[in-house]
Tab-separated table of C-alpha atoms in Angstrom:
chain	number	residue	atom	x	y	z
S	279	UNK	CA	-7.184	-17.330	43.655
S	280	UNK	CA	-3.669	-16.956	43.553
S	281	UNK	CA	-3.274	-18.986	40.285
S	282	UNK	CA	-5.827	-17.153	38.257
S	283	UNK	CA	-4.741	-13.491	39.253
S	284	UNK	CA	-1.849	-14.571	37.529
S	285	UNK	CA	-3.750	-16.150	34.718
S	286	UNK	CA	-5.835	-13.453	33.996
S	287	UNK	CA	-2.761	-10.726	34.383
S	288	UNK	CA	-0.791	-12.803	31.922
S	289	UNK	CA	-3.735	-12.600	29.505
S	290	UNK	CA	-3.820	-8.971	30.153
S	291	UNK	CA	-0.250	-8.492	29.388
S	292	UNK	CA	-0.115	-10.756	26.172
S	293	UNK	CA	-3.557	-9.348	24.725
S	294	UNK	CA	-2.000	-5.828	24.928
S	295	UNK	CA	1.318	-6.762	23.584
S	296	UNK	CA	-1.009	-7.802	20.295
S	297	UNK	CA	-2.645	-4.736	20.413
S	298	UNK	CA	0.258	-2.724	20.457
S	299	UNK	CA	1.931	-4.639	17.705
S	300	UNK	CA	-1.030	-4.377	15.492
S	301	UNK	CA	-1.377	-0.712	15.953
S	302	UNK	CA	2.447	-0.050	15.409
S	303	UNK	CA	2.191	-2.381	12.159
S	304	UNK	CA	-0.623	-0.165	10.967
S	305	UNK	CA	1.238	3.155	11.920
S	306	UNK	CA	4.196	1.833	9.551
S	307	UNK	CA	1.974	0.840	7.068
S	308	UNK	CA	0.474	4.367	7.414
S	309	UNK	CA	3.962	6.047	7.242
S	310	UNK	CA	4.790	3.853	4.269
S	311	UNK	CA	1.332	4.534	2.357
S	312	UNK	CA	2.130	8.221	2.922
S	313	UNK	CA	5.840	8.163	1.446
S	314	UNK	CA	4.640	5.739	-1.480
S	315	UNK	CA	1.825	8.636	-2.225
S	316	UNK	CA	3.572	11.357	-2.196
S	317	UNK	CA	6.486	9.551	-4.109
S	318	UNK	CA	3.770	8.587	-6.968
S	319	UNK	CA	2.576	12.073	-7.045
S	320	UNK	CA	6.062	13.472	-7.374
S	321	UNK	CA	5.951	11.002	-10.532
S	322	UNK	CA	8.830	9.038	-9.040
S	323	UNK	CA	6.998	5.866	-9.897
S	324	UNK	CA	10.411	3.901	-9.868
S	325	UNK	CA	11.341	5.080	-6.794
S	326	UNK	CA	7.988	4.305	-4.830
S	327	UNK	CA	8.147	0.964	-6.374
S	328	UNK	CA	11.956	-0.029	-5.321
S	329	UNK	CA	10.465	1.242	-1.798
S	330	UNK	CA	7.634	-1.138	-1.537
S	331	UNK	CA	8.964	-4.516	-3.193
S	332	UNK	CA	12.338	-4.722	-2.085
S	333	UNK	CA	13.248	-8.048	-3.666
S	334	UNK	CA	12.879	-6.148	-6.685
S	335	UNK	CA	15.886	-4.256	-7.778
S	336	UNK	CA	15.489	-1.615	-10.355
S	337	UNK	CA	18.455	-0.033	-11.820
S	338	UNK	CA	18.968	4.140	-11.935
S	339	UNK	CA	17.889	3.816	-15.496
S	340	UNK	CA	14.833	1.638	-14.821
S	341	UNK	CA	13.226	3.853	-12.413
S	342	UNK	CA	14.308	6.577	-14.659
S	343	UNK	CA	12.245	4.976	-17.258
S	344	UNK	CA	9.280	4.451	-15.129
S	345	UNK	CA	9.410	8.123	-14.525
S	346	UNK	CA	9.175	9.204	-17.603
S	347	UNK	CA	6.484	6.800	-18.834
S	348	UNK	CA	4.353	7.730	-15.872
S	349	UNK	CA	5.424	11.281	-16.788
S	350	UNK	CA	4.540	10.780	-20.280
S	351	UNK	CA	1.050	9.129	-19.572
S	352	UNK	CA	-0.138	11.687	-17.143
S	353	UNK	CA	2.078	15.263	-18.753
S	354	UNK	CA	-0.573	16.928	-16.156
S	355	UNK	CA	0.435	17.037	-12.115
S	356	UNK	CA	-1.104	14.735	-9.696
S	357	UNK	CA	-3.090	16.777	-7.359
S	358	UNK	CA	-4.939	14.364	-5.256
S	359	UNK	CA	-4.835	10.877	-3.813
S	360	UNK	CA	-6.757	8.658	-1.669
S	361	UNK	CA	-7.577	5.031	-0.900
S	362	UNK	CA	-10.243	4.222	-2.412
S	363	UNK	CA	-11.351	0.479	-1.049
S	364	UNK	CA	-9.062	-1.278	1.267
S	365	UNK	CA	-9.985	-4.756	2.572
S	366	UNK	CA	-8.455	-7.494	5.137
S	367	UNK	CA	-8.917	-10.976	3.720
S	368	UNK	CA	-7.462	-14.311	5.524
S	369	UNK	CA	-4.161	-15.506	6.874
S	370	UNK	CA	-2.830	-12.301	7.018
S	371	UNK	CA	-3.530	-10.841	3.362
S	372	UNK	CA	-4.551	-7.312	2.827
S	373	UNK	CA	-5.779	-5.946	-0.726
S	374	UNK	CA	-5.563	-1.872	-0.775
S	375	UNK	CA	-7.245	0.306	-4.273
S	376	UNK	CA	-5.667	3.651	-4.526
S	377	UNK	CA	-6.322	6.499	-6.795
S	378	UNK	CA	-4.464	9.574	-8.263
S	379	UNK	CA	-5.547	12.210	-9.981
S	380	UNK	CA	-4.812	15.225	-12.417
S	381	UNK	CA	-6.569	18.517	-12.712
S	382	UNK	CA	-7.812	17.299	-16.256
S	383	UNK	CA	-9.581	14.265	-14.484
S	384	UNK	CA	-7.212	12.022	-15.366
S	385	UNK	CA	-6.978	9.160	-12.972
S	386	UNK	CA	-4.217	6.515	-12.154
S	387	UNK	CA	-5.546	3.259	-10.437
S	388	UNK	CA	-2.906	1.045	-8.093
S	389	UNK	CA	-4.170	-2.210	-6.728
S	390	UNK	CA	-1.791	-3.932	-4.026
S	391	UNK	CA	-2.024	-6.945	-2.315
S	392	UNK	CA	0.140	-7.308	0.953
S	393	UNK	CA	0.778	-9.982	3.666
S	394	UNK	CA	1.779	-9.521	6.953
S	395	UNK	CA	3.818	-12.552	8.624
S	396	UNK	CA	4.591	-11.668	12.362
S	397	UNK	CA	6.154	-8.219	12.164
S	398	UNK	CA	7.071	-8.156	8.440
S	399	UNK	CA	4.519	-6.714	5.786
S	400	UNK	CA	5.353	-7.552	2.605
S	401	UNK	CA	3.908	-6.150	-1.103
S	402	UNK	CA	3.690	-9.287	-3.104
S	403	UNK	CA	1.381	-7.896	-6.314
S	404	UNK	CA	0.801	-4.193	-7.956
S	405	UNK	CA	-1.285	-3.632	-10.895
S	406	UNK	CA	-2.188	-0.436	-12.201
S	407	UNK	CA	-5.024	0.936	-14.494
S	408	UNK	CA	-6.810	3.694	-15.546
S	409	UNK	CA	-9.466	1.904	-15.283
S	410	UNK	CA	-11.706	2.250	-12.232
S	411	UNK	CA	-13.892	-0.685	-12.978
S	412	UNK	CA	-10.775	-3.072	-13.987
S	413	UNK	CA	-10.009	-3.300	-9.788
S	414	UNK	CA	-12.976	-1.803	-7.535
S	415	UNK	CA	-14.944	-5.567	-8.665
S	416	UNK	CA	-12.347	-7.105	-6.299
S	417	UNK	CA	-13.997	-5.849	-3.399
């Protein structure tokens, strides 16, 4: 009786360890999502992209030129975003579709995949189009 009070308080404990880890790794990638955003609709495209793919170091003048060419595409402000499809696959993978937009209707399409190992979420493709069709067929 003993012995599976134990068992059973164990499994309590370990289940809601995984719960909690899941739901802080989804708060940071909330957090993150919400920086990156607001970064892209500030235009600071090289910025947001040093933020999410670390291994990838961009000099002052490479993000400075990934501003302007952003800046030159789309001359109008950003003045809405939202995730558009977001989907779980296996092993860990995430795919995420967001959208930007201009007052014109101009849009700005961002496809990420991302893969989670233990505690560490990692961005390991970007694409962007303007384009909706081009990514939403991935879902």
């Amino acid at each position: 009786m003993i012995k599976n009070s134990l068992l059973s308080a164990a499994f309590v404990l370990a289940a809601s360890a995984s719960v909690e880890a899941q739901t802080n790794l989804r708060t940071q990638f909330n957090q993150a999502l919400a920086l990156f955003n607001e970064l892209v609709m500030n235009k600071e495209i090289g910025e947001a992209i040093d933020m999410i793919q670390p291994d990838v170091v961009l000099s002052d003048a490479e993000k400075a030129e990934y501003n302007a060419a952003l800046s030159e595409a789309f001359p109008d402000p950003f003045i809405g975003s939202a995730t558009v499809q977001s989907a779980t696959l296996k092993s860990g993978f995430r795919q995420e579709m967001l959208a930007y937009w201009t007052e014109s209707g101009d849009y700005l399409y961002l496809y990420m995949v991302m893969h989670t190992q233990g505690a560490q979420q990692q961005v390991i493709h970007v694409e962007h189009s303007t384009t909706f069709s081009k990514f939403i067929s991935r879902f």
